[in-house]
mmCIF file of C-alpha atoms and ligand atoms in Angstrom:
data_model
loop_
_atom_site.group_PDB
_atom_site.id
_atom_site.type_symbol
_atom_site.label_atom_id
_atom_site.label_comp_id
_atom_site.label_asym_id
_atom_site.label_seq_id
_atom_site.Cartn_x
_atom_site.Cartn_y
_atom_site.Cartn_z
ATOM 1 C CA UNK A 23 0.000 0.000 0.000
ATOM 2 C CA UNK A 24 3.101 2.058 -0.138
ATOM 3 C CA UNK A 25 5.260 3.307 -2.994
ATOM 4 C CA UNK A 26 9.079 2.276 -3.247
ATOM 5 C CA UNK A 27 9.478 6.140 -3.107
ATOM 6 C CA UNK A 28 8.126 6.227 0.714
ATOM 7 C CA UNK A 29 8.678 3.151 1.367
ATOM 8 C CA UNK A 30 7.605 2.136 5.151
ATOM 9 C CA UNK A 31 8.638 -1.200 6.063
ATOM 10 C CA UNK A 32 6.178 -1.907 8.534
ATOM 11 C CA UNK A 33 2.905 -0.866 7.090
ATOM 12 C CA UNK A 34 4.320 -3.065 3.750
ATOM 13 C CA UNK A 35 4.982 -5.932 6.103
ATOM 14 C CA UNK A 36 1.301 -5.371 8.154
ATOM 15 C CA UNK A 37 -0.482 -4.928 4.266
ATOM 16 C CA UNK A 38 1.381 -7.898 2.874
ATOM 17 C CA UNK A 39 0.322 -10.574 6.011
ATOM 18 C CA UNK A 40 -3.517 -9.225 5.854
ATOM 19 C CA UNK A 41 -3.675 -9.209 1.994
ATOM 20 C CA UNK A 42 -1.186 -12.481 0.947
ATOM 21 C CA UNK A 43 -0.583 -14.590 3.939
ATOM 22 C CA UNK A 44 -4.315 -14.078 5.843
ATOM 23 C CA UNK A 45 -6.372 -13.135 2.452
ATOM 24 C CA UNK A 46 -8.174 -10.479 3.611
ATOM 25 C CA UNK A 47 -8.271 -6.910 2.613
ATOM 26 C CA UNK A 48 -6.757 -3.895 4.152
ATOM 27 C CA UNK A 49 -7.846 -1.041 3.332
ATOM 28 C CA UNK A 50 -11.676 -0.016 4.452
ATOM 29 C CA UNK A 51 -13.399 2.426 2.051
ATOM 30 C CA UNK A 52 -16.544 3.804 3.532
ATOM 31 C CA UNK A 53 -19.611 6.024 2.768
ATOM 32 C CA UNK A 54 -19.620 7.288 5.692
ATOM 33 C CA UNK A 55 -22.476 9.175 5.344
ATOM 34 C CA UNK A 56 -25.548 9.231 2.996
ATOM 35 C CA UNK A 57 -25.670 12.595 1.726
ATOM 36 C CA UNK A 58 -23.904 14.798 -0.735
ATOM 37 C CA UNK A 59 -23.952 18.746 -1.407
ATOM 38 C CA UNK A 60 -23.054 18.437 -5.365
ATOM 39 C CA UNK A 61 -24.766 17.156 -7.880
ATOM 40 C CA UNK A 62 -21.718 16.241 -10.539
ATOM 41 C CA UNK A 63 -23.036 15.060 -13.803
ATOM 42 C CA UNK A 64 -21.350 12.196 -13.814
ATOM 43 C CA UNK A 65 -21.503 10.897 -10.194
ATOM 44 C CA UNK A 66 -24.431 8.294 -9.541
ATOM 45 C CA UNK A 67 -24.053 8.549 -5.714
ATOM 46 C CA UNK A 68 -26.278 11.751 -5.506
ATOM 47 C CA UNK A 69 -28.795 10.193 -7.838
ATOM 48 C CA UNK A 70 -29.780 7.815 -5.312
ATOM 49 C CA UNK A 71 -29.172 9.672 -1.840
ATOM 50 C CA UNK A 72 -31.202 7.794 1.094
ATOM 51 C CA UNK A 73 -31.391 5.987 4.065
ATOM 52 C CA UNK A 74 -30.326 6.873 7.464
ATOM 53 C CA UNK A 75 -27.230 7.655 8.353
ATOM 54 C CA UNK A 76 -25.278 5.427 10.848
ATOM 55 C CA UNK A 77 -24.605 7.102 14.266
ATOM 56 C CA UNK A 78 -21.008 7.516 15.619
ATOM 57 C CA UNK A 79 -21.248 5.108 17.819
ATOM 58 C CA UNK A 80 -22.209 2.289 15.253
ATOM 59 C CA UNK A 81 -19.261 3.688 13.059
ATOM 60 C CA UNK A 82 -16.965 3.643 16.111
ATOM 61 C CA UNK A 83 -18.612 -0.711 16.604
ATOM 62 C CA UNK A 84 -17.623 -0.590 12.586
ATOM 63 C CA UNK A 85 -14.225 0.582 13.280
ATOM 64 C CA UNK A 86 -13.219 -1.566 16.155
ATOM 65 C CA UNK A 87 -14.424 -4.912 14.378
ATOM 66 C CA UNK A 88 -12.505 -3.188 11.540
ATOM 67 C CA UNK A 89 -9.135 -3.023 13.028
ATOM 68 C CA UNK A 90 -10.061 -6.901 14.735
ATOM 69 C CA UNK A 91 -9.900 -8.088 11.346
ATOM 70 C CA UNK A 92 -6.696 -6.560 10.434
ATOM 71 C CA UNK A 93 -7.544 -3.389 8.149
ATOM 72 C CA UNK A 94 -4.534 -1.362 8.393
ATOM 73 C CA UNK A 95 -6.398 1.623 6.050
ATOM 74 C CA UNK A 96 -9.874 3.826 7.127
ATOM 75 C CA UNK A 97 -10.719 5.388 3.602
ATOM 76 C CA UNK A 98 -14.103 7.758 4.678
ATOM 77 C CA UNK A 99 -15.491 9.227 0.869
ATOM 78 C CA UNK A 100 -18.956 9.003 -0.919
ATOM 79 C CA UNK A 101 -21.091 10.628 -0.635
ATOM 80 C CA UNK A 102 -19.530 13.841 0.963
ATOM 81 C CA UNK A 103 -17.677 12.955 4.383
ATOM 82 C CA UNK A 104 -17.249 16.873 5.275
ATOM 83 C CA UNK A 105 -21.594 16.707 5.781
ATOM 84 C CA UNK A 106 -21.097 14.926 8.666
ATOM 85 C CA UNK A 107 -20.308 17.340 11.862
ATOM 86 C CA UNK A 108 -18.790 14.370 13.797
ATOM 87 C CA UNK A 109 -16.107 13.558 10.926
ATOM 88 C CA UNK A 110 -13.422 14.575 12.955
ATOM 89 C CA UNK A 111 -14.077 12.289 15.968
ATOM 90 C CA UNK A 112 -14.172 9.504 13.602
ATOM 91 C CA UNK A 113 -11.053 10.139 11.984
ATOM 92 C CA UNK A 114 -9.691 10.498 15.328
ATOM 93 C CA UNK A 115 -11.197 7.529 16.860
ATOM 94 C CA UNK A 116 -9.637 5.675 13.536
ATOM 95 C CA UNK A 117 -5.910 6.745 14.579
ATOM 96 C CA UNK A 118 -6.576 6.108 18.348
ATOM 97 C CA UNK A 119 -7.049 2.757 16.799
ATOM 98 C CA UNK A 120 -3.534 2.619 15.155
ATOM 99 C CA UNK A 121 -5.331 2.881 11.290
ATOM 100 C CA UNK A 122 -4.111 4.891 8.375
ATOM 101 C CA UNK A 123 -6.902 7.624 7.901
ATOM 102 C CA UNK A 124 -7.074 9.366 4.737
ATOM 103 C CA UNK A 125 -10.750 10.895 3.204
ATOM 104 C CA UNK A 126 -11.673 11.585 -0.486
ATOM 105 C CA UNK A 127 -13.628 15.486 -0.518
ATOM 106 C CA UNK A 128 -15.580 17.192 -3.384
ATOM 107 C CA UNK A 129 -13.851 20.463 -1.737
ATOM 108 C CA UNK A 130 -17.360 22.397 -1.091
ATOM 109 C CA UNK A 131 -16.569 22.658 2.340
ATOM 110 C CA UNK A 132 -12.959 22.712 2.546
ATOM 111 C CA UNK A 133 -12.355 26.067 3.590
ATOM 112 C CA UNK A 134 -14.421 26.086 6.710
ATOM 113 C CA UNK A 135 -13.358 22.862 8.384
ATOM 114 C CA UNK A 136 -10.148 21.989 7.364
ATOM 115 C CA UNK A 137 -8.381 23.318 10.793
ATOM 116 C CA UNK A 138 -10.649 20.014 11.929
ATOM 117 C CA UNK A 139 -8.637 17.247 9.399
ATOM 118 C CA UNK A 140 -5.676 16.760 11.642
ATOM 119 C CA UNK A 141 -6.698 13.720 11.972
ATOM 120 C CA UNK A 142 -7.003 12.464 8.105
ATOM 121 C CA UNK A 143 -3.168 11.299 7.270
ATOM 122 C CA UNK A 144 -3.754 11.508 3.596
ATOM 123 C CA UNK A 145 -6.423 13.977 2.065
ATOM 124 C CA UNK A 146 -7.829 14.231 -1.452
ATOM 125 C CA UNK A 147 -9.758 16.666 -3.090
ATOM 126 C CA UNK A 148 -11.196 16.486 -6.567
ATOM 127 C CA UNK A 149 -10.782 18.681 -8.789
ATOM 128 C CA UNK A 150 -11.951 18.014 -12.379
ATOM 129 C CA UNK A 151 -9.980 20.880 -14.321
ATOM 130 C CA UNK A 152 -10.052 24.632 -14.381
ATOM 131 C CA UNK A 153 -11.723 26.021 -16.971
ATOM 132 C CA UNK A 154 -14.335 22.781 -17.708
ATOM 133 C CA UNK A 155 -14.496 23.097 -13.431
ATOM 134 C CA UNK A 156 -17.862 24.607 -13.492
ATOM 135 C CA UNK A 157 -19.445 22.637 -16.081
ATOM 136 C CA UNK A 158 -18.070 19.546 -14.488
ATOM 137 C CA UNK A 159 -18.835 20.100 -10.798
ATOM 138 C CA UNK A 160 -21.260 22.873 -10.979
ATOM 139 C CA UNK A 161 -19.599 25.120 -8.541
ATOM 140 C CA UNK A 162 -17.333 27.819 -9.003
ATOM 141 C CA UNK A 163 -13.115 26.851 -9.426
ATOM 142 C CA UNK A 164 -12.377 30.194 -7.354
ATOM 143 C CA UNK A 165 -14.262 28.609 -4.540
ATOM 144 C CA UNK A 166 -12.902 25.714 -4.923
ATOM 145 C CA UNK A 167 -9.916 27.311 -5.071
ATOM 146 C CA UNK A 168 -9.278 29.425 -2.067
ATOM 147 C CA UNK A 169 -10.302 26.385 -0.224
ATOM 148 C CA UNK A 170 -7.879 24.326 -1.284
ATOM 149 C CA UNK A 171 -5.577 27.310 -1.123
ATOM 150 C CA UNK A 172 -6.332 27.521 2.726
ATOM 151 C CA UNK A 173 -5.890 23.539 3.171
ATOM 152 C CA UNK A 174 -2.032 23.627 2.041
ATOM 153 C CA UNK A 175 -1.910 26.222 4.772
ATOM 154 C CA UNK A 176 -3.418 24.645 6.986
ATOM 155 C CA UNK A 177 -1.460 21.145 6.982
ATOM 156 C CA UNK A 178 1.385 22.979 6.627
ATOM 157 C CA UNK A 179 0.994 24.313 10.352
ATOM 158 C CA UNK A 180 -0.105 21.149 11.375
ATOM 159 C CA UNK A 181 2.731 19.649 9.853
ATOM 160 C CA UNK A 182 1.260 16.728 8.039
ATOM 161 C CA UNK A 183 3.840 14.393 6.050
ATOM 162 C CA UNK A 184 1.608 13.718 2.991
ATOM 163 C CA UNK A 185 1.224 16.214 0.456
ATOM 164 C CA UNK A 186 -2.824 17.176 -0.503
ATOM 165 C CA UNK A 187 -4.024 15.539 -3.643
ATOM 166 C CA UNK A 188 -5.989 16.570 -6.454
ATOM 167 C CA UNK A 189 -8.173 14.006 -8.048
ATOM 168 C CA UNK A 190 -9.077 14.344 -11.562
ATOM 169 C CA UNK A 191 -11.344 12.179 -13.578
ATOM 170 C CA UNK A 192 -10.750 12.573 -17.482
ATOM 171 C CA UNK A 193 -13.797 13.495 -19.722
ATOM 172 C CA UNK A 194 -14.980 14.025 -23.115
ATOM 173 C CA UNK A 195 -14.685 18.425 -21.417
ATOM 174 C CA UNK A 196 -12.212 18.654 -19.631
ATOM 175 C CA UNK A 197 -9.175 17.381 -22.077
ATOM 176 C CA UNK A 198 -7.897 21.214 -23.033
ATOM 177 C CA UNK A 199 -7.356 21.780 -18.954
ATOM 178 C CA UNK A 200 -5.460 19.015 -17.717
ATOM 179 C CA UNK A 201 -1.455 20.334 -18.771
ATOM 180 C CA UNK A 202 -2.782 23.758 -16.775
ATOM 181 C CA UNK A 203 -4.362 21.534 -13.825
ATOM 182 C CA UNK A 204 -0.385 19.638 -13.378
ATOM 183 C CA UNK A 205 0.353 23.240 -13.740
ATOM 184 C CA UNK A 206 -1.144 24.607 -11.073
ATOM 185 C CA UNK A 207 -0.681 21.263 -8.397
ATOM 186 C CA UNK A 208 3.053 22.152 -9.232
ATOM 187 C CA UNK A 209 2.771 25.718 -8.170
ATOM 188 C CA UNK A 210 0.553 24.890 -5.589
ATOM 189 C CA UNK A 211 2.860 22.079 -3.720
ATOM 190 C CA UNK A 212 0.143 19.385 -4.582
ATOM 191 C CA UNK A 213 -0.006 15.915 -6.312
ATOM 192 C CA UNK A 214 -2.388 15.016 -8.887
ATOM 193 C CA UNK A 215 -3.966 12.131 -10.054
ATOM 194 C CA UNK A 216 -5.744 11.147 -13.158
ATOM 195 C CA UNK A 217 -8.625 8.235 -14.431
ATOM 196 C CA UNK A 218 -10.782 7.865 -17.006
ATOM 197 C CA UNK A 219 -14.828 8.640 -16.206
ATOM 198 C CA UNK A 220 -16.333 5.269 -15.655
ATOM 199 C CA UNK A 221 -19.433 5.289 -17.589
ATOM 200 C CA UNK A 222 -21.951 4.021 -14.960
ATOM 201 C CA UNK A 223 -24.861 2.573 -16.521
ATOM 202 C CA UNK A 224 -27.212 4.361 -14.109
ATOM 203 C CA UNK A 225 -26.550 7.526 -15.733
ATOM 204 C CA UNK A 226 -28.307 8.322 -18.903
ATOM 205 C CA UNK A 227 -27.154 8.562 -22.278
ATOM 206 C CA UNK A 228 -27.413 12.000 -23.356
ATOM 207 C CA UNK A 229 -25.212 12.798 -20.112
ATOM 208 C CA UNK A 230 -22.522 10.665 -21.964
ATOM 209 C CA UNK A 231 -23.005 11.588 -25.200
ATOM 210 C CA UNK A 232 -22.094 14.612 -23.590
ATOM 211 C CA UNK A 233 -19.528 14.615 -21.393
ATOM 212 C CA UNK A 234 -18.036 10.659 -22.174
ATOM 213 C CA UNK A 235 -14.613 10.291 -23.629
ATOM 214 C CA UNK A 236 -15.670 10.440 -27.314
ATOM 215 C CA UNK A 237 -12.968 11.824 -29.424
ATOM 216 C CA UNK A 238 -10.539 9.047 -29.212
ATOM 217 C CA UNK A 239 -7.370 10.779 -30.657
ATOM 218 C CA UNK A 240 -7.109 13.734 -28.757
ATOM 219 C CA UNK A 241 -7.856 11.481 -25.532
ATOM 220 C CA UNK A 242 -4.849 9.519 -26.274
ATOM 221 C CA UNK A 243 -2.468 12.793 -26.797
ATOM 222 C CA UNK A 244 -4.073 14.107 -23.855
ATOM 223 C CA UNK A 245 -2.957 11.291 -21.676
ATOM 224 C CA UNK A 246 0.607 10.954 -23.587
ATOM 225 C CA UNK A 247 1.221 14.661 -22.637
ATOM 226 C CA UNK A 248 0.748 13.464 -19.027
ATOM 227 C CA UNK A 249 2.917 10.341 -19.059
ATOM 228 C CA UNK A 250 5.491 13.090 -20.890
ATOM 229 C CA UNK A 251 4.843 15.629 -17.538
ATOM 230 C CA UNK A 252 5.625 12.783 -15.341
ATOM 231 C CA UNK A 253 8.713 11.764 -17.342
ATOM 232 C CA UNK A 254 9.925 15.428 -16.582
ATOM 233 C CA UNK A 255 8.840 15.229 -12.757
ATOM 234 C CA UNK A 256 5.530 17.055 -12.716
ATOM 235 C CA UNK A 257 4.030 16.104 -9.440
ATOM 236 C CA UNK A 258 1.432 13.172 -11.141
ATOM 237 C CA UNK A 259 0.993 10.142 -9.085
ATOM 238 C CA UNK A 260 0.269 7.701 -11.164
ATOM 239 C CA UNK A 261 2.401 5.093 -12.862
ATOM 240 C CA UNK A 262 3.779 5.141 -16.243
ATOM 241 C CA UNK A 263 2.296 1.492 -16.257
ATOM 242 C CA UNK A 264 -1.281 2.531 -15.399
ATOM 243 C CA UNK A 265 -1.307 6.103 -17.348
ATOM 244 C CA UNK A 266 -0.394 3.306 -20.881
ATOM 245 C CA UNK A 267 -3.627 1.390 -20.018
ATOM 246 C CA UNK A 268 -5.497 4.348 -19.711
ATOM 247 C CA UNK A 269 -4.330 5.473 -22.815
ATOM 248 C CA UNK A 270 -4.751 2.643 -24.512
ATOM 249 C CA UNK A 271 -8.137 1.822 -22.891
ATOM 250 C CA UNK A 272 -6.952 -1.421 -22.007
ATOM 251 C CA UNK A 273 -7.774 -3.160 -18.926
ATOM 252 C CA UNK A 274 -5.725 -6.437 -19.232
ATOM 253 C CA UNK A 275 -4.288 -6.723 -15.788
ATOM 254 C CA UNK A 276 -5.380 -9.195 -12.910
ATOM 255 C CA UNK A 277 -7.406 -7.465 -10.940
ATOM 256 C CA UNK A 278 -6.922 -7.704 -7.094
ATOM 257 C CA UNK A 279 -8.741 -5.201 -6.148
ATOM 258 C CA UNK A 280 -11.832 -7.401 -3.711
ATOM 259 C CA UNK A 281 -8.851 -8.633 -1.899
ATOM 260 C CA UNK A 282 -7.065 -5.267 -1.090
ATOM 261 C CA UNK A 283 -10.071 -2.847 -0.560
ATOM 262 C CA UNK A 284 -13.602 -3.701 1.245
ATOM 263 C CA UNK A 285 -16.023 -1.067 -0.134
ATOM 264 C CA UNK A 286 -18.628 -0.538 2.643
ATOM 265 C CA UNK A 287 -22.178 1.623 2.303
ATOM 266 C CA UNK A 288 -23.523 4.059 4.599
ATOM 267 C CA UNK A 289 -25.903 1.174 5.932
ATOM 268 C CA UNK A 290 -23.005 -1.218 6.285
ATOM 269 C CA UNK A 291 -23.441 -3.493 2.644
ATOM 270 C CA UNK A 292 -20.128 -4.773 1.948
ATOM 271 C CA UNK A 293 -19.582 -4.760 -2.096
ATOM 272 C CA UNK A 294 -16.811 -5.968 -3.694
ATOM 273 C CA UNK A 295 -15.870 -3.040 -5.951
ATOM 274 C CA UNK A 296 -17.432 0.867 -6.770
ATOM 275 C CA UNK A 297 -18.922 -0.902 -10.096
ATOM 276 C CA UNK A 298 -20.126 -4.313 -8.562
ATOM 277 C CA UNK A 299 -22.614 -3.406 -5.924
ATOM 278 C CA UNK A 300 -23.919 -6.737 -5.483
ATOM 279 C CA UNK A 301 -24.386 -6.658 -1.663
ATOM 280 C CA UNK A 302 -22.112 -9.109 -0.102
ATOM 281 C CA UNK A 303 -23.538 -8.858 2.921
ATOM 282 C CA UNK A 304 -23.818 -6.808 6.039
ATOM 283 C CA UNK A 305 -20.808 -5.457 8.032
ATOM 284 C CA UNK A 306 -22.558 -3.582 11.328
ATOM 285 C CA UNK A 307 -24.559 -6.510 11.693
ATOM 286 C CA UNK A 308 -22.617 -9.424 10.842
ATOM 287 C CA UNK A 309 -18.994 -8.424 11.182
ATOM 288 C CA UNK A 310 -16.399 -8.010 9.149
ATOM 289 C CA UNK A 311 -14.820 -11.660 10.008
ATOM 290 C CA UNK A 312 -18.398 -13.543 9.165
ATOM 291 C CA UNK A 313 -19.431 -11.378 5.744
ATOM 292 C CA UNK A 314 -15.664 -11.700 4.663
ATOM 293 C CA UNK A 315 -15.985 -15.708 4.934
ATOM 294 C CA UNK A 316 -19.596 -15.921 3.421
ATOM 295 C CA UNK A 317 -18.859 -14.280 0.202
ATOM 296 C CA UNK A 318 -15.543 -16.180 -0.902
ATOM 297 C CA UNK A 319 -17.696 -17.723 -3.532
ATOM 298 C CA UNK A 320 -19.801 -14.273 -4.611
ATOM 299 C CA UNK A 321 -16.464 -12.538 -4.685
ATOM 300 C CA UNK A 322 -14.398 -15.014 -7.059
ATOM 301 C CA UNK A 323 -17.501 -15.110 -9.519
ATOM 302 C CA UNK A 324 -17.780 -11.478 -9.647
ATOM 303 C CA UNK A 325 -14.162 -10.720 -9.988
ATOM 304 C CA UNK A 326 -13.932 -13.461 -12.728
ATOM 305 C CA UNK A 327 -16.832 -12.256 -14.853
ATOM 306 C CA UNK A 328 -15.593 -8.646 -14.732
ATOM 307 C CA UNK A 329 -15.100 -7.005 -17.725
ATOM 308 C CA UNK A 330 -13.060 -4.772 -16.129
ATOM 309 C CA UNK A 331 -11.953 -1.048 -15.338
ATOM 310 C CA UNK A 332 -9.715 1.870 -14.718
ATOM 311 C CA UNK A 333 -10.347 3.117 -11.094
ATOM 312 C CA UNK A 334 -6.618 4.138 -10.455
ATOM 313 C CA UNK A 335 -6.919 2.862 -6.841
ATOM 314 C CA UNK A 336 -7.981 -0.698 -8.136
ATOM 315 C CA UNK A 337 -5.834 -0.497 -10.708
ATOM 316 C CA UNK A 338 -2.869 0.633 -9.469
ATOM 317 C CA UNK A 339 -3.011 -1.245 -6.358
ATOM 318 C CA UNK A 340 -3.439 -4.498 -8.095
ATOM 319 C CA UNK A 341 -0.601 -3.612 -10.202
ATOM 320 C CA UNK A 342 1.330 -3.287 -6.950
ATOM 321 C CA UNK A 343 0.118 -6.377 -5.765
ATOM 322 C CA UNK A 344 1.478 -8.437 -8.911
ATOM 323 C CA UNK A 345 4.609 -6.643 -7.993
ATOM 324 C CA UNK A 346 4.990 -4.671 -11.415
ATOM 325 C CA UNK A 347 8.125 -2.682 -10.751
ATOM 326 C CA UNK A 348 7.785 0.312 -12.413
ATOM 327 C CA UNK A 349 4.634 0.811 -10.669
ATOM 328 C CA UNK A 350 6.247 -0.479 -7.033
ATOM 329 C CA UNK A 351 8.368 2.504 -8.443
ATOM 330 C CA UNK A 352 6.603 4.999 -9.200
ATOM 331 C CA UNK A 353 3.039 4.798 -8.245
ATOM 332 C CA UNK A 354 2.705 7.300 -5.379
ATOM 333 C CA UNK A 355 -0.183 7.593 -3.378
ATOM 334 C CA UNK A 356 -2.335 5.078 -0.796
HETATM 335 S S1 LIG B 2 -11.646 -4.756 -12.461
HETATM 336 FE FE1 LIG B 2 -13.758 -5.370 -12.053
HETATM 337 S S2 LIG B 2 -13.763 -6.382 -10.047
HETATM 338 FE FE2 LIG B 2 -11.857 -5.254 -10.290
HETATM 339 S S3 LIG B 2 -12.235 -3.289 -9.298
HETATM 340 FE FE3 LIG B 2 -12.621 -3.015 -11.470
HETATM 341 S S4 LIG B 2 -14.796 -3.407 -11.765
HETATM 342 FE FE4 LIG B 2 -14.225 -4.208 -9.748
#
């Protein structure tokens, strides 16, 4: 779960019993709440808000049976973690608990409760290009801005190790923004990330026809200019490896993602992947340890009747667990 780059022996050694030796995942990605304030084209979480939210104390339960089963990694994202008031006291009672803590933010709220992150050891923010921003996200850039602006400030005081990153999915609008985007995370002091828009089925065609990755050519410079950038050290995370198969829209790798990352819901469904939502089963009511055990067979089918996809963090991470070495290299984030 760590780069060669910043390479920590003992989280390697922790991720590499839990994941090879005990075959289980580590890292815990969780909604952990139900809401979000954007409505991003093309994001089907919004869509289909609902439900009630857990209460602290049931994610606190989720958390302890968590680090029981050995998850070394508390990932909190969809819908929008920064709703929930409490965040910080879960992300604090996460690293009383000895986990990683890191939290995926559409940036709304970013510049009034960042002073509360201290607790979130890795911190991501997405920002889908400059110029396309608005069309994209449907909030201003400048806002978006100055909040991010305020959070490099801000873990600079509190003296956090990890750089902030900026998450940006490639679509058929954004393209012409992406060199100013590495641009601006080196000026800023930030990483950046990149992966393709996942067309969700969910979402309806006219929104793809729209904003999908149609012309095919200037995708494929787009994303060559990128692997250039990170040839000359522009701050991109991603792998040489990974930033090919994007280009190439190829998705021949074994993926290993089910067995690295649990995806869990606001109402505790376990789900093998963001695509394949098949409930597995239920995690505040059955534990982690039972659910896991239960769904061998579910997972296996699933993962061997994928067509497959481009998330980065499946991608890359399953790269990293076939021990690719430019990727153990130069892949550089969670
Ligand atoms: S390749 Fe398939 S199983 Fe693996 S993470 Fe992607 S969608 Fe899920």
């Amino acid at each position: 779960m760590i780069t060669m780059s910043r390479f920590d022996p003992i989280l390697a050694s922790k991720a590499l019993w839990q994941i090879r030796i005990k075959k289980r995942p580590f890292v815990l990605s969780h909604a952990v709440n139900a809401k979000c304030n954007m409505r991003c084209k093309f994001c089907e979480y919004w869509r289909k808000e609902s439900g009630k939210e857990p209460t602290r104390d049931e994610i606190f339960r989720l958390l302890d049976d968590a680090k029981e089963f050995g998850i070394g990694v508390y990932n909190a994202w969809t819908t929008e973690p920064l709703l929930r008031k409490d965040l910080p006291l879960i992300m604090a009672h996460a690293k009383k608990l000895g986990l990683i803590t890191s939290m995926v933010t559409n940036g709304k709220l970013l510049y009034d409760r960042v002073e509360e992150l201290e607790n979130v050891d890795y911190l991501s923010v997405s920002v889908d290009g400059t110029e396309s921003y608005k069309e994209i996200r449907r909030m201003d850039f400048e806002t978006l801005l100055k909040g991010l602006k305020k959070a490099i400030e801000v873990r600079k005081l509190q003296k956090q190790k990890n750089p902030i990153l900026m998450n940006c999915v490639l679509t058929g609008i954004n393209l012409d923004d992406i060199e100013t985007l590495i641009l601006l995370a080196e000026k800023l002091g930030v990483k950046v990330s990149f992966e393709p828009v996942h067309e969700f089925p969910g979402i309806n065609k006219e929104i793809w026809e729209e904003i999908g990755i149609r012309d095919k050519d200037k995708f494929r410079n787009t994303v060559d200019r990128i692997i250039e950038m990170k040839e000359h050290g522009y701050p991109i995370i991603n792998s040489k490896t990974y930033l090919r198969l994007v280009r190439d829209e190829k998705m021949d790798y074994k993926c290993r993602a089910s067995g690295i990352i649990i995806n869990v819901t606001h109402d505790g469904t376990a789900e093998t992947c963001r695509v394949h939502q098949e409930p597995l089963g239920n995690v505040m009511k059955d534990g982690f340890e039972k659910v896991w055990k239960d769904s061998a067979q579910k997972r296996k089918e699933i993962v061997e009747n994928c067509e497959g996809c481009l998330f980065f963090g499946y991608t890359e991470n399953s790269l990293m667990q076939s021990f690719n070495p430019e990727v153990l290299m130069h892949y550089e984030w969670m």
